[in-house]
Short mmCIF file of C-alpha atoms and ligand atoms in Angstrom, two decimals:
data_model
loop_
_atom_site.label_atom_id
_atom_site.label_comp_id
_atom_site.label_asym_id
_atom_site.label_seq_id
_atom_site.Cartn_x
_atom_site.Cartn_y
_atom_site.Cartn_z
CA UNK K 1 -66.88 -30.44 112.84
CA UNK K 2 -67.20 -34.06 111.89
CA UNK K 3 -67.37 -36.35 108.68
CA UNK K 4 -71.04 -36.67 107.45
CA UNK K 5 -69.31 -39.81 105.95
CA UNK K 6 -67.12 -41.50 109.05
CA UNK K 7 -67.33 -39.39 112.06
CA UNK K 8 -63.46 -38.44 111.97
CA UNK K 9 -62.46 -34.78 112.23
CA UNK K 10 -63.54 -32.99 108.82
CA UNK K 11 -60.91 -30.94 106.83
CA UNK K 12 -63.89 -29.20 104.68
CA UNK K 13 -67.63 -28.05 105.30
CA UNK K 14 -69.81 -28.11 102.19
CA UNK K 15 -72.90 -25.57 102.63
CA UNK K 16 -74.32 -26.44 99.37
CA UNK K 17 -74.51 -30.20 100.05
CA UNK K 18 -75.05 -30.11 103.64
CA UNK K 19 -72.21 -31.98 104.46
CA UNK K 20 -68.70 -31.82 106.20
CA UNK K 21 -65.66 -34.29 104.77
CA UNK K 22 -62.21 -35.48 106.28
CA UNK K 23 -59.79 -35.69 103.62
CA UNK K 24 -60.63 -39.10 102.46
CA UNK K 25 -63.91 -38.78 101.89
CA UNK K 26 -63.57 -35.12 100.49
CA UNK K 27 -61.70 -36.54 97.74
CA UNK K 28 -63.74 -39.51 96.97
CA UNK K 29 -67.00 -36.73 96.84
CA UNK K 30 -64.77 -35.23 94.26
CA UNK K 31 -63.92 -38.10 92.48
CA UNK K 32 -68.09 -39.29 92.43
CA UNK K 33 -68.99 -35.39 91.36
CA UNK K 34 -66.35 -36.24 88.13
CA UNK K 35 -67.74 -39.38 87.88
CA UNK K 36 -71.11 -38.47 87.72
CA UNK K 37 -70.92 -35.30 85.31
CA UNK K 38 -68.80 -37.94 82.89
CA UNK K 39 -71.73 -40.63 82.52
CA UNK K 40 -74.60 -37.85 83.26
CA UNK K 41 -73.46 -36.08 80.02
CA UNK K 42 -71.72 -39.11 78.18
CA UNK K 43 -68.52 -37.18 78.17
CA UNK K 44 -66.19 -40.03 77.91
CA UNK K 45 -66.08 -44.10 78.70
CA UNK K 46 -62.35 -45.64 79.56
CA UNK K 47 -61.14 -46.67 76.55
CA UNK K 48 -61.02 -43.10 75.11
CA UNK K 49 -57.79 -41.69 74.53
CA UNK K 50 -57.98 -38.46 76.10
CA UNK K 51 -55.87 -34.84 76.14
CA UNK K 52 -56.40 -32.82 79.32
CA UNK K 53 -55.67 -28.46 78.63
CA UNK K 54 -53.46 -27.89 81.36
CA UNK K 55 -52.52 -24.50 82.27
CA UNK K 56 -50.58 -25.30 85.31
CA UNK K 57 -54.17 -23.71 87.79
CA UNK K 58 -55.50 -26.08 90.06
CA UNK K 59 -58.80 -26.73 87.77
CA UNK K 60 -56.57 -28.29 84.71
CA UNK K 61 -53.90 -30.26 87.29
CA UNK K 62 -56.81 -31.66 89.12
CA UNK K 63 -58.80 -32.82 86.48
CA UNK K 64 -56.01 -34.49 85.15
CA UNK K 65 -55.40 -36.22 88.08
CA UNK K 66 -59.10 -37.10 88.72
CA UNK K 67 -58.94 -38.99 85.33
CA UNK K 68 -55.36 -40.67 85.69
CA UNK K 69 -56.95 -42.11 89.14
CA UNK K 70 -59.72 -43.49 87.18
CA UNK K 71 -57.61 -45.11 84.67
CA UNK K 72 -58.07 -42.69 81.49
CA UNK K 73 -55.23 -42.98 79.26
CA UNK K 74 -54.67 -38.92 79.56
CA UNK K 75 -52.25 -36.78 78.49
CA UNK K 76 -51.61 -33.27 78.80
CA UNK K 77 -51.01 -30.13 76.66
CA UNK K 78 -49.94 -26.83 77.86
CA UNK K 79 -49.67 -23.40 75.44
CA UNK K 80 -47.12 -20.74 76.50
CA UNK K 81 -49.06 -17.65 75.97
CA UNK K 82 -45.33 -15.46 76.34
CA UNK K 83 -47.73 -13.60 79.70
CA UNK K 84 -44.27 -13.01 81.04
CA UNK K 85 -43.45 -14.80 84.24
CA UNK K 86 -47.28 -15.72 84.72
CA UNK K 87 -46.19 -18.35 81.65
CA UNK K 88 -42.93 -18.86 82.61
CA UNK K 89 -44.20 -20.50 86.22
CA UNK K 90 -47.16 -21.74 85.21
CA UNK K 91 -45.36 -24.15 82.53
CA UNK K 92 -43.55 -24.97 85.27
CA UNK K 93 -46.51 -26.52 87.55
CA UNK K 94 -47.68 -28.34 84.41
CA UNK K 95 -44.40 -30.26 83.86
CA UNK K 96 -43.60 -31.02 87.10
CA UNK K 97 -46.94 -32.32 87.29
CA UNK K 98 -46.61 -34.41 84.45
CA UNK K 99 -43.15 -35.66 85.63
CA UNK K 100 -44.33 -36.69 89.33
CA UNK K 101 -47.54 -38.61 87.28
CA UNK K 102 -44.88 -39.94 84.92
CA UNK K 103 -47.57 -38.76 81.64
CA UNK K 104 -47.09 -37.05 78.77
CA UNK K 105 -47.18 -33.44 78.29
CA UNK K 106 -47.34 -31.58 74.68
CA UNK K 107 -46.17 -28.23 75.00
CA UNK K 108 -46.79 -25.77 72.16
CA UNK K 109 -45.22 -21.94 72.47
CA UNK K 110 -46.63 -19.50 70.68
CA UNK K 111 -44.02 -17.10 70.44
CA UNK K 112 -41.32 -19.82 69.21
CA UNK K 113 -44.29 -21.24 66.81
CA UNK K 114 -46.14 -18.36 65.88
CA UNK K 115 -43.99 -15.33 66.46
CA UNK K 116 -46.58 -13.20 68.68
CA UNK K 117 -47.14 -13.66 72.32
CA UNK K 118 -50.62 -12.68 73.40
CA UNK K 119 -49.45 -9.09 75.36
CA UNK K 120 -48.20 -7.54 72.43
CA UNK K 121 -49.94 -9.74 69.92
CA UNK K 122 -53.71 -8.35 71.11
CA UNK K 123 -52.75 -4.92 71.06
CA UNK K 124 -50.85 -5.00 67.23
CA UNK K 125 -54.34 -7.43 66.71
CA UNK K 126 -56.66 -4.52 68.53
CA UNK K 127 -58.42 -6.65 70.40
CA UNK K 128 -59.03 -7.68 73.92
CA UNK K 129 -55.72 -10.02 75.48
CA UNK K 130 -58.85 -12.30 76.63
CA UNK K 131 -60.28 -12.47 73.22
CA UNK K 132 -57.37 -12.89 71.22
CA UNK K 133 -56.20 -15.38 74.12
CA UNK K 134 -59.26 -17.51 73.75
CA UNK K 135 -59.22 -17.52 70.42
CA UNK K 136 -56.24 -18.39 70.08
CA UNK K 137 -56.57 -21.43 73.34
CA UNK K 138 -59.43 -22.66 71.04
CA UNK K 139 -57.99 -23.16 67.94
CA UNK K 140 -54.75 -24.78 69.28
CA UNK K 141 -56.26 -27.34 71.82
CA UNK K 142 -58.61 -28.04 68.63
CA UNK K 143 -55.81 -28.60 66.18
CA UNK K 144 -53.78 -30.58 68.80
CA UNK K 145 -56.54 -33.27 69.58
CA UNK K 146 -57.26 -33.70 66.01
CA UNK K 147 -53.67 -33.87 64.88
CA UNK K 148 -52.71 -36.08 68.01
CA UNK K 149 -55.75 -38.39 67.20
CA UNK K 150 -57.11 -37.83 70.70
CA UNK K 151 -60.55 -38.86 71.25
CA UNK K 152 -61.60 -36.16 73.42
CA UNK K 153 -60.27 -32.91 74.44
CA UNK K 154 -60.77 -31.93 78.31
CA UNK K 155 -60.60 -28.87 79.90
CA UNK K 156 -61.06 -27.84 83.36
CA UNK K 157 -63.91 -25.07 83.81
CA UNK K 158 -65.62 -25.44 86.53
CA UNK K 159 -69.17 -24.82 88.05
CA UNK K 160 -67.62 -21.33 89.33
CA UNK K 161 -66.47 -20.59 85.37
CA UNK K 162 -69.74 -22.24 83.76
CA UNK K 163 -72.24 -20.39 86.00
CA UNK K 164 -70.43 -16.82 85.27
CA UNK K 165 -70.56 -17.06 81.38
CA UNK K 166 -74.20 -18.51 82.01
CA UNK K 167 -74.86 -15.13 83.72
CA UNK K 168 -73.11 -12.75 81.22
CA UNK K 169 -74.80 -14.79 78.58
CA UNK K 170 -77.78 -14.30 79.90
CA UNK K 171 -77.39 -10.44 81.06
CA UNK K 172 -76.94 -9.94 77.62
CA UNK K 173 -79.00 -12.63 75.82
CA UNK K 174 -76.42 -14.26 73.31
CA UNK K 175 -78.75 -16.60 72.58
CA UNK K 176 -76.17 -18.09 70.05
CA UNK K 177 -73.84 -18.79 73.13
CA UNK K 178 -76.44 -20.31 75.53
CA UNK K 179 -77.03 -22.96 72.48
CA UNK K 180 -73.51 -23.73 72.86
CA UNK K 181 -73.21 -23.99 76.61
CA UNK K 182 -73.09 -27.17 77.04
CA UNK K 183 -70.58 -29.64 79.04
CA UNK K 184 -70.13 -31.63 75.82
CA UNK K 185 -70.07 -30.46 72.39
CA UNK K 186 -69.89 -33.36 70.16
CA UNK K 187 -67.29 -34.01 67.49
CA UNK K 188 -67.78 -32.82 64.19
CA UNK K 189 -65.39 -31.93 61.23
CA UNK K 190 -62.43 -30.59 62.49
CA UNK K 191 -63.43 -30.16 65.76
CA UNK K 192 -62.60 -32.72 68.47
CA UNK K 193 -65.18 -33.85 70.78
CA UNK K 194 -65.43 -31.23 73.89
CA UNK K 195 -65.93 -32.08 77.69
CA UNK K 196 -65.88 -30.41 80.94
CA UNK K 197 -65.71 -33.19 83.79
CA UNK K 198 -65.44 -30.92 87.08
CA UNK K 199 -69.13 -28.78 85.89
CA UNK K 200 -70.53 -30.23 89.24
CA UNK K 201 -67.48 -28.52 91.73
CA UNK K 202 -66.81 -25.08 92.66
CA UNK K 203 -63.19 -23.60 92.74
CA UNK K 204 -62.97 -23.63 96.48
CA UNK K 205 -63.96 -27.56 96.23
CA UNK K 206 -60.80 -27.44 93.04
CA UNK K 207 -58.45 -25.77 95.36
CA UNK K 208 -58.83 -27.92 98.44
CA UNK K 209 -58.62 -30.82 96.55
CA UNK K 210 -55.02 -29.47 95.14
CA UNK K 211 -54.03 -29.25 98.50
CA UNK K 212 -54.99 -32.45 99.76
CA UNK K 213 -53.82 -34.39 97.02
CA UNK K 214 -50.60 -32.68 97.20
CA UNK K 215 -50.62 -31.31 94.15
CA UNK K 216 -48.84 -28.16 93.58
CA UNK K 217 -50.25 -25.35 91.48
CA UNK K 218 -50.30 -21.60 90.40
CA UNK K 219 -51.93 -19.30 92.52
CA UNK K 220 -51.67 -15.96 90.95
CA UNK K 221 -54.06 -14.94 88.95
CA UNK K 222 -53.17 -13.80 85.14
CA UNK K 223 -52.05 -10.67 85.32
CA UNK K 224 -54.43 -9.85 82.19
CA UNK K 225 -57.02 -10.90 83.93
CA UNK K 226 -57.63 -8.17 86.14
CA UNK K 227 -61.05 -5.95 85.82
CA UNK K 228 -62.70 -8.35 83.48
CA UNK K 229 -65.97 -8.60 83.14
CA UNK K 230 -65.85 -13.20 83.52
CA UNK K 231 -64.11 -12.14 87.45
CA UNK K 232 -67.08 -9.70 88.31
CA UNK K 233 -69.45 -12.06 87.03
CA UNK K 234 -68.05 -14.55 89.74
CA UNK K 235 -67.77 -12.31 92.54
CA UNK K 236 -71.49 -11.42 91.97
CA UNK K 237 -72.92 -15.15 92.06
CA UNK K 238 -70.84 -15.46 95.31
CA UNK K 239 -72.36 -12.68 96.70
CA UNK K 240 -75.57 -14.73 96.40
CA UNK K 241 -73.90 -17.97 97.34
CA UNK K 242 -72.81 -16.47 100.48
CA UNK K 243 -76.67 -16.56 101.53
CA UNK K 244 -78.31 -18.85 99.84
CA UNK K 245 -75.96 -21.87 99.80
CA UNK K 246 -76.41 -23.69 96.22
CA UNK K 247 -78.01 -20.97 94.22
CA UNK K 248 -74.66 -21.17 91.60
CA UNK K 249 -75.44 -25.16 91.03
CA UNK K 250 -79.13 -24.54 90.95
CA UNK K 251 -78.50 -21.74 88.26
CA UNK K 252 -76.26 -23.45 85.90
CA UNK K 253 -77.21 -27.30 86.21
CA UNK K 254 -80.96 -26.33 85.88
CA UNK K 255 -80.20 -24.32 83.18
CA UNK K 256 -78.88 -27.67 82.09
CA UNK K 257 -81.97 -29.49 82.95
CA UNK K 258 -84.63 -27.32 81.80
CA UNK K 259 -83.59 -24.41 79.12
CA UNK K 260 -80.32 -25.07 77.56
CA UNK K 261 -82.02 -27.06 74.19
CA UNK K 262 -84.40 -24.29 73.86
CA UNK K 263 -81.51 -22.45 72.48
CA UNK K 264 -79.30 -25.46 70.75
CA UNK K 265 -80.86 -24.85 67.24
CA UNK K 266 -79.44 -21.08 67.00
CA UNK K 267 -75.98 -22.48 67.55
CA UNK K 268 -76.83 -25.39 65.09
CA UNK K 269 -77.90 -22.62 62.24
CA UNK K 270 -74.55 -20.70 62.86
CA UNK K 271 -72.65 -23.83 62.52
CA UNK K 272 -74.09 -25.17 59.45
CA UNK K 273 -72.67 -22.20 57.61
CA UNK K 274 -68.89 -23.14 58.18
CA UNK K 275 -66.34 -23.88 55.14
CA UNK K 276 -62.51 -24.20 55.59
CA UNK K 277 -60.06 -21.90 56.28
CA UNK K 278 -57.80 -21.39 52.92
CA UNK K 279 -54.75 -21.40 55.10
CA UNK K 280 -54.86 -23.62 57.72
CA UNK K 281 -57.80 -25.78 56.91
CA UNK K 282 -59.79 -25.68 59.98
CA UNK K 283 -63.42 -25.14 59.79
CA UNK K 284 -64.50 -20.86 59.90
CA UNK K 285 -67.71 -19.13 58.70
CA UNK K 286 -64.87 -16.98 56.36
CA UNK K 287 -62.21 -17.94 53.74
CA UNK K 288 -59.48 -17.23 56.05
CA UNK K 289 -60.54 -18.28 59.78
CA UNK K 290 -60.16 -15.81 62.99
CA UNK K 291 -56.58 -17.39 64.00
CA UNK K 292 -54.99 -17.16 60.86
CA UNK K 293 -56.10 -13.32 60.85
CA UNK K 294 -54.78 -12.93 63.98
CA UNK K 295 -51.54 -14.41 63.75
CA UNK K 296 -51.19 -12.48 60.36
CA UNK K 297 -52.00 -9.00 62.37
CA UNK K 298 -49.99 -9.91 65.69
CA UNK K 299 -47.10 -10.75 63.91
CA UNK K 300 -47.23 -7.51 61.63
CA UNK K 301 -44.14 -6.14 64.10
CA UNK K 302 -41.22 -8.87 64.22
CA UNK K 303 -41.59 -9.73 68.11
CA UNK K 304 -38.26 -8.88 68.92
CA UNK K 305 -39.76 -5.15 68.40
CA UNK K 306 -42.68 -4.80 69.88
CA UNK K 307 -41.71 -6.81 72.98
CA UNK K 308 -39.84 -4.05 74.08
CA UNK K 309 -42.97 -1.93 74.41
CA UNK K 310 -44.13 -4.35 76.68
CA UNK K 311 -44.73 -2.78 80.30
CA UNK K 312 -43.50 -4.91 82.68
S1 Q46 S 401 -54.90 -16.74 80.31
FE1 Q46 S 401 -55.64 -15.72 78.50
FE2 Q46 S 401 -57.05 -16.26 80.65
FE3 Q46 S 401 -54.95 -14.62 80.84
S2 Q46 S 401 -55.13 -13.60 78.87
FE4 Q46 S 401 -57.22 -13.82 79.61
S3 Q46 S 401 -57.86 -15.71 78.67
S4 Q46 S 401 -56.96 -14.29 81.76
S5 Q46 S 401 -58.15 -18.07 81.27
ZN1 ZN S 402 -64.62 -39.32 106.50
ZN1 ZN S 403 -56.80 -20.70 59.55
#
């Protein structure tokens, strides 16, 4: 197997594009795929100060690397979740990351700030450890970018990710959600401006890249993660991957192309409707927005307490 590019030995076939890479030119495809989902969706120009969500997987690390290389002034912020040693190592990767890169990284622990950690916290909360993990994701990195001034806040989903909530959105027709689907959503009150750079590369592209570049990441999967619905919604769309080569990107970037503003004005309408949140001030449809509720249910127990009900 040989380079499409330079005729060396290649390190990586690509099916979808019909092309093999060595390592050089595998990351410089990489690189160009970043590049071109930045300008193709005016995510971002140079001069933007920028904070990358880094959770220590090979998705954040390497999109924060991407954008160091291409001179972005980024810096990083991690959230310890308290997902036992899944947090404990993954914190890890992110700040010896940062170190090697010499960058900054914010860290923000939710059991030392907020006094729940997301095991215990979802079940005292009675919801789902994904939901009240999101939510809880969401209105951090939010908060963070707006307090720290950042121009944009980055995260690393890729077209893997994007393409499986595309599918359970449309399995199920949240109409409300496909309006929101997009790789930017702009800035607006109390929300920072939104991007996903790596929308045009799959995790196996993310995970080679991690390799080749040296960069070292967590492997194991969240341990809450397990039999959820995003992970069979993934393993489906591979399925038809496996023979037809290109069906994921065809799915979610020409849902892109031709559908995705047929839905923007039901997110609009929901949006419009948003006041502040009495307690913490950030923008919610109710007097007292989802986190705040949250933190106030999660942290009904003291922690010390209900962490010992924690199975290991
Ligand atoms: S970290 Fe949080 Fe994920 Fe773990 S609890 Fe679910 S949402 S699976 S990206
Ligand atoms: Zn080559
Ligand atoms: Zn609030």
């Amino acid at each position: 197997m040989k380079c499409t590019v330079c005729r060396e030995p290649a390190v990586i076939d690509m099916r979808r594009h019909n092309s093999n890479f060595c390592a050089t030119h595998f990351t410089k495809f990489v690189r160009d795929q970043t590049v071109k989902a930045i300008d193709e969706f005016e995510m971002m120009t140079p001069g933007d100060k920028v904070l990358v969500a880094v959770s220590g997987g090979k998705d954040s690390l390497a999109v924060w690397d991407i954008l160091l290389d291409l001179g972005y002034d980024a810096s990083g912020l991690y959230i310890g979740l308290g997902i036992g040693d899944y947090s404990d190592n993954s914190k890890n990767y992110a700040r010896d990351y940062a170190n090697s890169r010499g960058v900054e990284l914010i860290e923000i622990d939710i059991v030392e700030e907020y006094g729940y950690d997301i095991p215990d916290g979802s079940r005292a909360a009675r919801r789902a450890p994904c939901s009240a993990c999101g939510l809880s994701k969401r209105h951090l990195f939010d908060q963070a970018a707006i307090d720290g001034g950042f121009d944009v806040l980055v995260t690393g989903h890729n077209l893997d990710d994007e393409a499986a909530v595309l599918f359970g959105n449309v399995l199920h027709w949240q109409t409300e959600y496909l309006g929101r689907q997009h790789p930017v959503l702009p800035a607006r009150q109390g929300f920072p401006r939104k991007v996903k750079p790596l929308v045009r590369l799959g995790e196996r592209e993310m995970a080679a890249y991690c390799i080749l570049s040296g960069i070292d990441y967590i492997v194991d999967e969240c341990p809450m993660a397990v039999g959820n619905k995003h992970i069979g919604y993934k393993n489906a769309l591979n399925e038809i991957e496996k023979n037809s080569p290109g069906a994921k990107a065809d799915f979610y970037l020409g849902f892109l192309r031709k559908a995705a503003e047929k839905f923007t004005g039901e997110s609009a309408e929901a949006r419009e409707a948003l006041g502040e949140c009495s307690q913490c001030g950030a923008p919610s449809p109710s007097e007292v927005c989802a986190f705040c509720r949250l933190v106030e249910k999660a942290t009904r127990q003291p922690v010390e307490i209900s962490r010992k009900k924690v199975a290991p």
